[in-house]
Coordinates of C-alpha atoms and ligand atoms in Angstrom, one line a residue:
M27 CA 10.9 -14.9 0.4
C28 CA 9.6 -16.1 -3.0
G29 CA 5.9 -16.3 -3.5
I30 CA 4.2 -19.5 -4.6
V31 CA 0.7 -19.9 -6.0
G32 CA -1.2 -22.8 -7.5
Y33 CA -4.7 -23.7 -8.7
I34 CA -6.5 -26.9 -9.7
G35 CA -10.2 -26.9 -10.4
N36 CA -12.7 -26.0 -13.2
K37 CA -11.8 -22.4 -13.7
N38 CA -9.2 -20.8 -15.9
A39 CA -6.1 -20.9 -13.7
Y40 CA -4.3 -17.9 -15.2
P41 CA -6.2 -14.9 -13.7
I42 CA -6.1 -16.6 -10.3
L43 CA -2.4 -17.2 -10.6
I44 CA -1.6 -13.6 -11.7
K45 CA -3.8 -12.0 -9.0
G46 CA -2.1 -14.3 -6.5
L47 CA 1.3 -13.3 -7.7
Q48 CA 0.4 -9.7 -7.4
R49 CA -0.6 -10.3 -3.8
L50 CA 2.6 -12.2 -3.0
E51 CA 4.9 -9.8 -4.9
Y52 CA 6.1 -8.4 -1.5
R53 CA 7.9 -11.7 -1.0
G54 CA 10.2 -11.2 -3.9
Y55 CA 10.2 -9.3 -7.1
D56 CA 13.3 -10.3 -9.1
S57 CA 11.3 -12.3 -11.6
A58 CA 7.9 -14.0 -12.0
G59 CA 6.5 -17.0 -14.0
V60 CA 3.6 -19.3 -14.5
A61 CA 3.1 -22.8 -15.9
L62 CA -0.3 -23.8 -17.2
L63 CA -1.4 -27.4 -17.9
N64 CA -3.7 -27.6 -20.9
G65 CA -2.9 -30.9 -22.6
Q66 CA 0.7 -29.8 -22.5
V67 CA 2.5 -27.6 -20.0
N68 CA 3.1 -24.0 -21.2
V69 CA 5.7 -22.1 -19.2
Y70 CA 6.0 -18.3 -19.3
K71 CA 8.6 -16.5 -17.2
K72 CA 10.3 -13.2 -17.1
K73 CA 12.8 -11.2 -15.2
G74 CA 11.3 -8.3 -13.3
K75 CA 7.9 -7.6 -11.8
V76 CA 4.6 -9.5 -12.2
S77 CA 3.5 -6.7 -14.5
D78 CA 6.5 -7.5 -16.8
L79 CA 5.3 -11.1 -16.9
E80 CA 1.8 -10.0 -17.8
D81 CA 3.1 -7.8 -20.7
Y82 CA 5.1 -10.8 -21.9
I83 CA 2.2 -13.2 -21.8
T84 CA -0.2 -10.9 -23.7
G85 CA -1.4 -12.8 -26.8
Q86 CA -0.1 -16.2 -25.7
D87 CA -2.0 -19.3 -24.9
I88 CA -3.2 -19.0 -21.3
R89 CA -5.7 -21.8 -21.2
G90 CA -5.6 -24.4 -18.5
T91 CA -7.5 -25.3 -15.3
I92 CA -4.3 -26.4 -13.5
G93 CA -1.5 -24.0 -13.0
I94 CA 1.4 -22.8 -10.8
G95 CA 3.0 -19.4 -10.4
H96 CA 6.1 -18.0 -8.7
T97 CA 7.5 -14.6 -7.8
R98 CA 11.2 -14.8 -7.0
W99 CA 13.7 -13.4 -4.6
A100 CA 17.0 -14.7 -6.1
T101 CA 19.2 -17.0 -4.1
H102 CA 21.0 -19.2 -6.5
G103 CA 21.6 -17.4 -9.8
E104 CA 21.1 -13.8 -10.7
P105 CA 17.6 -12.5 -11.6
S106 CA 17.1 -13.4 -15.2
D107 CA 14.5 -15.0 -17.5
V108 CA 16.3 -18.3 -17.4
N109 CA 16.7 -18.4 -13.7
A110 CA 13.0 -17.5 -13.1
H111 CA 10.6 -20.2 -11.9
P112 CA 8.9 -22.4 -12.9
H113 CA 11.7 -24.8 -13.9
T114 CA 11.1 -27.8 -16.1
S115 CA 13.0 -31.1 -16.0
Q116 CA 15.2 -32.0 -18.9
N117 CA 12.7 -34.2 -20.6
G118 CA 9.7 -32.0 -19.8
T119 CA 8.1 -34.4 -17.4
F120 CA 8.1 -32.2 -14.2
T121 CA 7.6 -28.5 -13.9
I122 CA 8.1 -27.0 -10.4
I123 CA 8.1 -23.8 -8.4
H124 CA 10.1 -23.6 -5.2
N125 CA 10.7 -21.3 -2.2
G126 CA 13.7 -22.1 -0.1
I127 CA 17.2 -23.5 -0.7
I128 CA 18.4 -26.9 -1.6
E129 CA 21.7 -26.9 0.3
N130 CA 23.1 -30.1 -1.2
Y131 CA 22.2 -29.0 -4.8
S132 CA 25.8 -29.1 -5.9
N133 CA 26.3 -32.7 -5.1
L134 CA 23.0 -33.7 -6.6
K135 CA 23.8 -31.7 -9.7
N136 CA 27.2 -33.5 -10.1
S137 CA 25.5 -36.9 -9.8
L138 CA 22.8 -36.0 -12.3
T139 CA 25.4 -34.6 -14.7
E140 CA 27.1 -38.0 -14.6
Q141 CA 23.8 -39.5 -15.5
G142 CA 23.6 -37.3 -18.6
Y143 CA 21.6 -34.4 -17.3
S144 CA 22.5 -30.9 -18.3
F145 CA 21.2 -27.7 -16.9
V146 CA 20.0 -24.4 -18.4
S147 CA 19.8 -22.3 -15.3
E148 CA 22.0 -21.7 -12.3
T149 CA 19.2 -22.6 -9.8
D150 CA 19.0 -25.3 -7.2
T151 CA 15.3 -25.7 -8.2
E152 CA 16.2 -27.0 -11.7
V153 CA 18.4 -29.6 -10.0
L154 CA 15.4 -30.7 -7.9
A155 CA 13.2 -30.9 -11.0
N156 CA 15.7 -33.1 -12.7
L157 CA 16.2 -35.3 -9.6
I158 CA 12.5 -36.0 -9.5
E159 CA 12.4 -36.8 -13.2
Y160 CA 15.5 -39.0 -12.9
I161 CA 13.9 -41.1 -10.1
Y162 CA 10.6 -41.2 -11.9
R163 CA 12.3 -42.7 -15.0
T164 CA 14.9 -44.9 -13.5
Q165 CA 12.6 -46.4 -10.8
E166 CA 9.6 -46.5 -13.1
T167 CA 7.4 -45.2 -10.4
N168 CA 4.6 -42.6 -10.3
A169 CA 5.0 -38.8 -9.7
E170 CA 4.1 -38.9 -6.1
I171 CA 6.6 -41.6 -5.1
A172 CA 9.3 -39.9 -7.3
V173 CA 8.7 -36.6 -5.4
R174 CA 8.8 -38.3 -2.0
I175 CA 12.0 -40.2 -2.8
A176 CA 13.6 -37.1 -4.2
L177 CA 12.7 -35.1 -1.1
S178 CA 14.3 -37.7 1.1
K179 CA 17.6 -37.0 -0.6
V180 CA 17.3 -33.3 -0.2
V181 CA 19.0 -31.2 2.5
G182 CA 17.5 -27.8 2.9
A183 CA 14.2 -25.9 2.9
Y184 CA 11.4 -26.0 0.5
G185 CA 7.8 -24.9 -0.2
L186 CA 7.3 -26.8 -3.4
V187 CA 4.5 -27.2 -6.0
I188 CA 4.9 -29.6 -8.8
I189 CA 3.0 -30.6 -12.0
C190 CA 3.7 -33.6 -14.0
N191 CA 3.1 -33.7 -17.8
E192 CA 2.3 -37.4 -17.6
E193 CA -0.2 -37.2 -14.7
K194 CA -2.3 -34.3 -15.8
D195 CA -5.0 -34.6 -13.1
K196 CA -3.0 -33.5 -10.1
I197 CA -0.7 -31.0 -8.3
I198 CA 1.8 -32.3 -5.8
A199 CA 2.9 -29.9 -3.0
A200 CA 5.4 -30.4 -0.2
R201 CA 6.8 -28.3 2.6
K202 CA 9.9 -28.2 4.8
S203 CA 10.7 -24.9 6.6
S204 CA 9.1 -22.7 3.9
P205 CA 5.4 -22.0 4.3
L206 CA 2.6 -23.4 2.2
V207 CA -1.1 -23.1 2.6
I208 CA -3.9 -24.9 0.8
G209 CA -7.3 -23.3 0.3
L210 CA -10.3 -25.6 0.0
G211 CA -13.0 -24.6 -2.5
D212 CA -15.8 -26.6 -4.1
D213 CA -14.1 -29.0 -6.5
E214 CA -11.1 -26.7 -6.5
Y215 CA -8.0 -26.1 -4.5
F216 CA -5.7 -23.1 -4.1
L217 CA -2.1 -23.1 -3.0
A218 CA 0.0 -20.2 -1.8
S219 CA 2.9 -19.3 0.4
D220 CA 0.5 -17.4 2.6
A221 CA -3.2 -16.9 2.8
T222 CA -3.4 -13.5 1.0
P223 CA -4.0 -15.0 -2.5
I224 CA -6.6 -17.4 -1.1
V225 CA -8.8 -15.2 1.0
E226 CA -11.1 -14.0 -1.8
Y227 CA -12.0 -17.6 -2.8
T228 CA -12.3 -19.5 0.4
D229 CA -11.9 -19.2 4.2
R230 CA -11.1 -22.9 4.7
V231 CA -7.4 -23.6 4.7
I232 CA -4.8 -26.2 5.7
Y233 CA -1.3 -25.1 6.7
L234 CA 1.2 -27.7 5.7
N235 CA 3.6 -28.9 8.4
N236 CA 7.2 -29.8 7.8
D237 CA 7.7 -33.0 5.8
D238 CA 4.0 -33.0 4.6
V239 CA 3.3 -33.9 1.0
A240 CA -0.1 -33.1 -0.5
I241 CA -1.5 -34.9 -3.6
I242 CA -4.2 -32.7 -4.9
K243 CA -6.8 -33.4 -7.6
K244 CA -9.6 -31.0 -8.2
D245 CA -12.0 -33.1 -6.1
E246 CA -9.6 -34.8 -3.7
L247 CA -6.8 -34.0 -1.3
I248 CA -4.5 -36.6 0.2
L249 CA -2.1 -35.6 2.8
K250 CA 0.8 -37.7 3.9
T251 CA 4.3 -37.6 5.2
I252 CA 7.4 -38.0 3.0
K253 CA 7.6 -41.5 4.5
N254 CA 4.1 -42.2 3.2
D255 CA 2.2 -42.1 6.4
I256 CA -1.4 -40.8 5.8
L257 CA -2.3 -37.7 7.7
E258 CA -5.7 -36.3 8.7
P259 CA -5.8 -32.7 7.3
N260 CA -6.4 -30.0 9.9
V261 CA -8.8 -27.6 8.2
Q262 CA -8.8 -24.2 9.8
K263 CA -11.0 -21.1 9.3
L264 CA -9.2 -18.1 7.9
D265 CA -9.6 -15.0 9.9
L266 CA -8.6 -12.5 7.3
G267 CA -10.7 -9.9 5.3
L268 CA -10.1 -8.8 1.8
S269 CA -9.9 -5.2 2.7
E270 CA -7.0 -6.0 5.0
I271 CA -4.8 -6.9 2.1
E272 CA -5.8 -4.0 -0.2
K273 CA -4.5 -0.4 -0.2
N274 CA -7.9 1.1 0.4
G275 CA -7.1 4.4 -1.2
F276 CA -3.6 4.9 0.2
D277 CA -0.7 5.4 -2.3
H278 CA 1.3 2.7 -0.7
F279 CA 0.8 -0.2 1.7
M280 CA 3.5 1.3 3.9
L281 CA 1.5 4.5 4.4
K282 CA -1.7 2.6 4.9
E283 CA 0.0 0.5 7.6
I284 CA 1.5 3.5 9.3
F285 CA -2.0 5.1 9.5
E286 CA -3.5 1.8 10.7
Q287 CA -1.5 1.9 13.9
P288 CA -4.2 3.3 16.2
R289 CA -6.3 0.4 15.1
S290 CA -3.6 -2.3 15.1
I291 CA -2.4 -1.3 18.6
R292 CA -6.0 -1.3 19.9
D293 CA -6.6 -4.7 18.3
T294 CA -3.4 -6.0 20.0
F295 CA -4.5 -5.0 23.5
R296 CA -8.3 -5.5 22.9
G297 CA -9.7 -8.0 25.5
R298 CA -6.4 -8.3 27.2
L299 CA -6.4 -5.2 29.4
N300 CA -8.8 -4.8 32.3
A301 CA -8.2 -1.6 34.3
E302 CA -11.2 -2.3 36.6
K303 CA -10.0 -5.7 37.6
N304 CA -6.3 -4.7 37.6
E305 CA -5.6 -7.4 35.2
I306 CA -3.8 -8.2 32.0
R307 CA -4.8 -11.5 30.4
L308 CA -2.6 -13.0 27.8
G309 CA -4.4 -16.3 27.1
G310 CA -1.6 -17.8 25.0
L311 CA 0.7 -17.7 28.0
Y312 CA -1.5 -19.4 30.6
H313 CA 0.3 -22.7 30.8
V314 CA 3.7 -21.0 31.1
Y315 CA 2.6 -18.2 33.4
D316 CA 4.4 -19.4 36.5
Q317 CA 7.6 -20.1 34.6
L318 CA 7.5 -16.6 33.0
V319 CA 6.7 -14.7 36.2
N320 CA 9.5 -16.6 38.1
A321 CA 12.1 -16.4 35.2
K322 CA 15.6 -15.4 36.2
R323 CA 16.5 -14.7 32.7
I324 CA 14.8 -13.9 29.4
I325 CA 16.5 -14.2 26.1
I326 CA 14.9 -12.4 23.2
L327 CA 15.7 -13.5 19.7
A328 CA 14.7 -11.8 16.5
C329 CA 15.9 -10.1 13.3
G330 CA 15.7 -6.6 11.9
T331 CA 12.8 -4.5 13.1
S332 CA 11.6 -7.3 15.4
W333 CA 15.0 -7.2 17.0
H334 CA 14.5 -3.5 17.7
A335 CA 11.2 -4.3 19.3
G336 CA 13.2 -6.9 21.4
L337 CA 15.5 -4.1 22.6
V338 CA 12.5 -2.1 23.7
G339 CA 11.4 -5.2 25.5
E340 CA 14.7 -5.4 27.3
Y341 CA 14.1 -2.0 28.9
L342 CA 10.6 -2.9 29.8
F343 CA 11.3 -6.3 31.4
E344 CA 14.3 -5.0 33.3
D345 CA 12.7 -1.7 34.4
L346 CA 9.2 -3.0 35.3
A347 CA 9.6 -6.7 35.9
R348 CA 13.2 -6.7 37.2
I349 CA 14.2 -9.7 35.0
Q350 CA 17.6 -10.0 33.4
V351 CA 17.3 -9.8 29.6
E352 CA 19.6 -10.6 26.8
V353 CA 18.6 -9.6 23.3
D354 CA 20.3 -11.4 20.4
Y355 CA 20.1 -11.5 16.7
A356 CA 18.8 -14.9 15.9
S357 CA 21.4 -15.3 13.2
E358 CA 24.2 -14.8 15.7
F359 CA 22.7 -16.7 18.5
R360 CA 22.3 -19.9 16.4
Y361 CA 25.9 -20.0 15.3
R362 CA 27.5 -19.2 18.7
N363 CA 27.6 -21.8 21.5
P364 CA 25.1 -19.9 23.6
V365 CA 24.6 -20.7 27.3
I366 CA 21.0 -21.7 27.7
S367 CA 19.4 -23.4 30.7
E368 CA 16.2 -25.1 31.3
E369 CA 15.1 -22.2 33.5
D370 CA 15.5 -19.7 30.7
I371 CA 12.5 -18.2 28.9
V372 CA 13.3 -17.5 25.3
I373 CA 11.0 -15.0 23.4
A374 CA 11.2 -15.2 19.6
I375 CA 9.7 -12.1 17.9
S376 CA 8.7 -12.2 14.3
Q377 CA 6.1 -10.5 12.2
S378 CA 6.0 -13.2 9.5
G379 CA 6.6 -16.1 11.8
E380 CA 8.7 -17.6 9.0
T381 CA 12.2 -16.0 9.4
A382 CA 14.6 -18.8 8.9
D383 CA 17.2 -17.6 11.4
T384 CA 14.7 -17.1 14.1
L385 CA 13.2 -20.5 13.5
A386 CA 16.6 -22.2 13.7
A387 CA 17.4 -20.3 16.9
I388 CA 14.1 -21.5 18.4
Q389 CA 15.1 -25.1 17.6
L390 CA 18.4 -24.6 19.3
A391 CA 16.8 -23.1 22.4
K392 CA 14.2 -25.9 22.5
E393 CA 16.9 -28.6 22.2
A394 CA 18.7 -27.0 25.2
G395 CA 15.5 -27.3 27.2
A396 CA 14.4 -23.6 27.4
T397 CA 10.8 -22.6 27.3
V398 CA 10.2 -20.8 24.1
L399 CA 7.5 -18.2 23.6
G400 CA 6.6 -16.5 20.3
I401 CA 5.3 -13.1 19.5
C402 CA 4.1 -13.4 15.9
N403 CA 1.7 -11.5 13.7
V404 CA 0.9 -14.2 11.2
V405 CA -1.6 -16.7 12.6
G406 CA -0.6 -20.3 11.9
S407 CA 2.9 -19.3 10.9
S408 CA 5.8 -21.7 11.5
I409 CA 7.2 -19.8 14.5
S410 CA 3.8 -19.7 16.2
R411 CA 3.6 -23.4 15.8
E412 CA 7.2 -24.2 16.8
T413 CA 7.0 -22.3 20.1
H414 CA 5.7 -23.7 23.4
A415 CA 3.3 -20.8 23.9
G416 CA 2.9 -17.3 22.6
V417 CA 0.9 -14.1 22.0
Y418 CA -0.3 -13.0 18.6
T419 CA 0.0 -9.3 17.8
H420 CA -3.2 -8.9 15.8
A421 CA -1.7 -6.1 13.7
G422 CA -3.3 -7.6 10.5
P423 CA -1.4 -8.4 7.4
E424 CA 1.7 -6.3 6.8
I425 CA 2.4 -6.1 3.1
G426 CA 4.8 -3.1 2.8
V427 CA 8.2 -4.7 3.0
A428 CA 9.3 -2.1 5.6
S429 CA 7.8 -3.1 8.9
T430 CA 5.8 -0.4 10.7
K431 CA 2.6 -1.5 12.4
A432 CA 4.2 -4.9 13.3
F433 CA 6.8 -3.1 15.4
T434 CA 4.4 -1.1 17.5
A435 CA 2.2 -4.2 17.9
Q436 CA 5.2 -6.2 19.1
V437 CA 6.1 -3.4 21.6
T438 CA 2.5 -3.4 22.8
V439 CA 2.7 -7.1 23.5
L440 CA 6.1 -6.8 25.3
T441 CA 4.7 -3.9 27.3
M442 CA 1.7 -6.0 28.4
M443 CA 3.9 -8.9 29.3
A444 CA 6.3 -6.8 31.4
M445 CA 3.4 -5.1 33.2
M446 CA 1.7 -8.4 33.9
I447 CA 4.8 -9.9 35.4
A448 CA 5.6 -6.7 37.4
R449 CA 2.1 -6.6 38.9
E450 CA 2.2 -10.4 39.7
K451 CA 5.5 -9.9 41.5
Q452 CA 4.1 -6.8 43.2
L453 CA 6.9 -4.7 41.8
I454 CA 4.6 -2.0 40.8
S455 CA 1.7 -0.7 42.8
V456 CA -2.0 -1.1 41.8
E457 CA -2.1 2.6 41.1
K458 CA 0.9 2.5 38.9
F459 CA -0.4 -0.6 37.1
T460 CA -3.9 0.9 36.4
G461 CA -2.3 4.1 35.4
L462 CA -0.2 2.3 32.9
I463 CA -3.2 0.4 31.6
K464 CA -5.0 3.7 31.1
E465 CA -2.0 5.2 29.4
L466 CA -1.7 2.2 27.0
E467 CA -5.4 2.5 26.2
D468 CA -4.8 6.2 25.3
I469 CA -1.9 5.4 23.0
P470 CA -4.1 4.9 19.8
E471 CA -5.7 8.3 20.2
K472 CA -2.3 9.9 20.8
I473 CA -0.9 8.3 17.6
G474 CA -4.0 9.6 15.9
K475 CA -2.9 13.2 16.9
I476 CA 0.6 12.6 15.5
L477 CA -0.9 11.4 12.3
E478 CA -3.1 14.5 12.1
N479 CA 0.0 16.6 11.7
N480 CA 1.1 14.6 8.8
D481 CA 2.2 17.7 6.7
Q482 CA 5.1 18.5 9.0
F483 CA 6.7 15.2 8.0
S484 CA 6.5 15.8 4.3
D485 CA 7.8 19.3 4.9
I486 CA 10.9 18.0 6.6
A487 CA 11.3 15.3 4.0
K488 CA 11.3 18.0 1.3
I489 CA 14.2 19.7 2.9
Y490 CA 16.3 16.5 3.5
K491 CA 15.4 14.2 0.7
D492 CA 18.8 14.7 -1.0
A493 CA 20.9 14.0 2.1
T494 CA 23.5 11.3 1.7
N495 CA 23.8 10.4 5.3
A496 CA 21.8 10.7 8.5
L497 CA 22.3 10.0 12.2
Y498 CA 19.6 8.9 14.6
L499 CA 20.3 9.3 18.3
G500 CA 18.4 8.3 21.4
R501 CA 19.0 7.2 25.0
G502 CA 17.4 4.5 27.1
V503 CA 14.3 3.2 25.4
S504 CA 14.7 5.8 22.7
Y505 CA 17.9 4.1 21.5
P506 CA 16.1 1.2 19.8
V507 CA 13.7 3.8 18.4
A508 CA 16.8 5.5 16.9
L509 CA 17.9 2.2 15.4
E510 CA 14.5 1.6 14.0
G511 CA 14.3 5.1 12.5
A512 CA 17.6 4.7 10.8
L513 CA 16.7 1.3 9.4
K514 CA 13.4 2.7 8.0
L515 CA 15.3 5.5 6.2
K516 CA 18.0 3.3 4.7
E517 CA 15.9 0.4 3.6
I518 CA 13.3 2.4 1.6
S519 CA 15.2 5.6 0.6
Y520 CA 18.7 4.1 0.2
I521 CA 20.2 7.0 2.2
H522 CA 22.9 5.8 4.5
A523 CA 21.6 6.1 8.1
E524 CA 22.9 5.0 11.4
G525 CA 21.3 4.7 14.8
Y526 CA 23.4 5.3 17.9
P527 CA 23.0 5.6 21.7
A528 CA 23.4 9.4 22.0
A529 CA 26.2 9.1 24.6
E530 CA 28.2 6.9 22.2
M531 CA 28.4 9.8 19.7
K532 CA 31.5 11.1 21.3
H533 CA 33.2 7.8 20.8
G534 CA 33.4 8.1 17.0
P535 CA 30.3 9.2 15.0
I536 CA 30.7 12.9 16.1
A537 CA 33.4 13.0 13.5
L538 CA 30.8 12.7 10.8
I539 CA 28.8 15.8 11.9
D540 CA 29.0 18.9 9.7
E541 CA 26.5 21.4 8.3
N542 CA 25.1 18.8 5.8
M543 CA 24.4 16.1 8.3
P544 CA 20.8 15.7 9.5
V545 CA 20.8 14.3 13.0
V546 CA 17.5 13.1 14.3
V547 CA 17.4 13.1 18.1
I548 CA 14.7 11.5 20.2
A549 CA 14.6 13.9 23.1
I550 CA 11.5 13.1 25.1
K551 CA 11.1 14.1 28.7
D552 CA 12.4 11.2 30.7
S553 CA 15.1 10.6 33.2
S554 CA 17.9 11.2 30.7
Y555 CA 16.4 14.4 29.3
D556 CA 19.2 16.7 30.6
K557 CA 21.8 14.4 29.1
I558 CA 20.1 14.3 25.7
V559 CA 19.9 18.1 25.7
S560 CA 23.7 18.2 26.2
N561 CA 24.1 15.8 23.3
I562 CA 22.0 18.2 21.1
Q563 CA 24.2 21.1 22.1
E564 CA 27.3 19.0 21.1
V565 CA 25.8 18.4 17.6
K566 CA 24.8 22.1 17.2
A567 CA 28.3 23.2 18.3
R568 CA 29.6 21.4 15.3
N569 CA 27.0 23.0 12.9
G570 CA 25.0 19.8 12.6
I571 CA 21.3 20.0 11.7
V572 CA 19.1 18.7 14.4
I573 CA 15.5 17.4 14.0
A574 CA 14.3 16.7 17.5
I575 CA 11.4 14.5 18.6
V576 CA 10.2 16.2 21.8
T577 CA 7.4 15.9 24.3
E578 CA 4.5 18.4 23.7
G579 CA 5.1 21.6 25.6
D580 CA 8.9 21.4 25.6
D581 CA 10.1 24.9 24.7
T582 CA 13.7 24.4 25.8
I583 CA 14.8 22.2 22.9
E584 CA 12.7 24.2 20.4
K585 CA 15.1 27.1 20.8
M586 CA 18.2 25.0 20.1
V587 CA 17.4 22.9 17.1
D588 CA 16.4 23.3 13.4
H589 CA 13.1 21.4 13.6
V590 CA 11.0 20.1 16.4
I591 CA 8.3 17.4 16.2
A592 CA 6.2 17.3 19.3
I593 CA 4.5 14.1 20.4
P594 CA 1.9 13.8 23.2
E595 CA 3.1 13.1 26.7
T596 CA 2.8 9.6 28.0
D597 CA 4.5 7.3 30.5
P598 CA 8.2 6.8 29.6
S599 CA 7.6 3.0 29.4
L600 CA 5.2 3.6 26.5
V601 CA 6.9 6.5 24.7
S602 CA 8.5 4.3 22.0
L603 CA 5.0 3.6 20.6
L604 CA 4.7 7.3 19.9
S605 CA 8.2 8.4 19.0
T606 CA 8.5 5.8 16.3
I607 CA 5.6 7.2 14.2
P608 CA 7.3 10.5 13.0
L609 CA 10.4 8.5 12.0
Q610 CA 8.3 6.1 9.9
L611 CA 6.6 9.0 8.2
I612 CA 9.8 11.0 7.5
A613 CA 11.4 7.9 6.0
Y614 CA 8.3 7.3 3.9
Y615 CA 8.0 10.8 2.5
I616 CA 11.8 11.0 1.7
A617 CA 11.6 7.7 -0.1
V618 CA 8.5 8.8 -2.1
M619 CA 10.2 12.1 -3.0
R620 CA 13.3 10.3 -4.2
G621 CA 11.2 8.2 -6.5
C622 CA 11.9 4.9 -4.6
N623 CA 9.6 1.9 -4.7
V624 CA 8.5 2.3 -1.1
D625 CA 6.6 -1.0 -0.8
Q626 CA 9.2 -3.1 -2.6
P627 CA 12.6 -1.7 -1.9
R628 CA 15.5 -3.0 -4.0
N629 CA 17.1 -6.3 -3.0
L630 CA 14.7 -6.9 -0.1
A631 CA 11.7 -9.2 0.4
K632 CA 9.2 -9.6 3.2
S633 CA 9.6 -12.8 5.1
V634 CA 13.2 -13.9 5.0
T635 CA 12.8 -17.7 4.7
V636 CA 16.4 -18.3 3.8
E637 CA 19.3 -17.7 6.2
Ligands
LIG23 C1 12.6 -4.0 8.3 C2 12.0 -5.3 8.2 C3 12.9 -6.5 8.6 C4 12.2 -7.5 9.4 C5 13.1 -8.8 9.6 C6 12.4 -9.8 10.5 O1 11.6 -3.0 8.0 O2 10.9 -5.6 7.9 O3 14.1 -6.1 9.2 O4 11.8 -7.0 10.6 O5 13.3 -9.3 8.4 O6 11.2 -10.2 10.0 P1 10.2 -11.0 10.9 O7 9.7 -10.0 11.9 O8 9.1 -11.4 9.9 O9 10.9 -12.1 11.5

């Protein structure tokens, strides 16, 4: 949430900042702004998209080899020009960009008001800019010390980049709970919320840790803690290609990412499955292997789509590995008084690895003594560093705000974990285990077949694009798939959609069904097939429209429903990897036909770094 970029070096900063903001726009698109240091600080900011900012800046002075830029997802104060970042302190000394929330901003604001400060915006960030300036002036200190003192008074989360009008040779950056990466060039440094704006300039990066402060000149970087302890920078090599963050001919990132799933799933299991040796090797779990295999209870914590993947995980761990599983929204878990024991294994699932609620839930679980594992997509992300052990999904950067390939990659990891435990505990035979490995290896090709029939999804979308409501039903492992299908539709097309366990329909939602209501039923051949067929009949008896996702060769359901989408047969444990694909594509085409901004749906942002 909110994207931050910065540059210091010998080049003109503006084009680097604008390109960086375009790459980070998926993190927030309420407003955008840049500040350029060229003798003086010029700030340009505008409500709306980065393109609105570019239009506004045309013809203005864009010189400067030091600059910072921001794309905003509004927290304090509505999206407006004045609330856009960067924010400058009252006397113009400090200009800052910020991702996160200053929780005690109201108290700080009152104290500063008493000292004669007034505020032009409604943001917590302007309060911080003025606090730094107030300390700088009253304590007659330098910018770095003023920043560190100010941050010691702040409660909340921040990824922060600061320029000072009176110390024109440096950028100061700091991080607490909101991500910040520094890219190292030759006599130049790049800063960003994630590595996507940096990758085309350098592959050497430093991920800041909580409470780190970086003082960056074009030819020098000093890293220290807020308390002034000098730190040794940990320079890492970036494993990210430029083509991974571009659309490569697709109309939208979401479509590209849906079509990438054969590749992303293959990359997720590559080198980890070994059918000949009857083995699944998840290197990141080695030192917790025994604890995991012998776990009495697993608690899965996540938000949104990752939570849906967790629900699929619940079926897999219980069915294959016979371990009791609880799946909780991280945001609920952290504010209950959950019962956690030292024997518990907690699995946190997160594409971004930065979700604030998931991070806070991890802290709580760690404090209670549980062993916490992470399933993350973004390498080096906060969650991957906060957890005791974990498995990366290797789906590659997911830029469309609606999560697609991350979900199937998460399910792939959960499947491998459940299979690995099941085999170790000898709950499944060698034959069943190798059969499952082979089935999993075949999944990318089967997804490829679904994608080949892409036209059927746009045909269905054409018919139902003007629907106002939709219901998604599934049983067993198809229930989380129904939830996921409904979430995809509502978040990108703004059609109200609900996912339900099919049997629950009779307990309320059936009242909604009429001849205008599309009901998407995941009706694959598994142990609850007959039951779901009955559920379809119940919908049809009330004139509902049924779109059924069925197993290839099913000619029973075909006769009963309005549309069938056939997916290749696979083991029931793996079917969610296939049945999700049509739902992603139907949601995508409906949203496109309704003229929605598919990659940047309204009010949303990728990477929810505020609670
Ligand atoms: C929906 C979506 C969100 C995320 C949720 C968690 O398409 O993308 O629901 O799944 O915000 O994000 P991560 O996985 O980054 O923790």
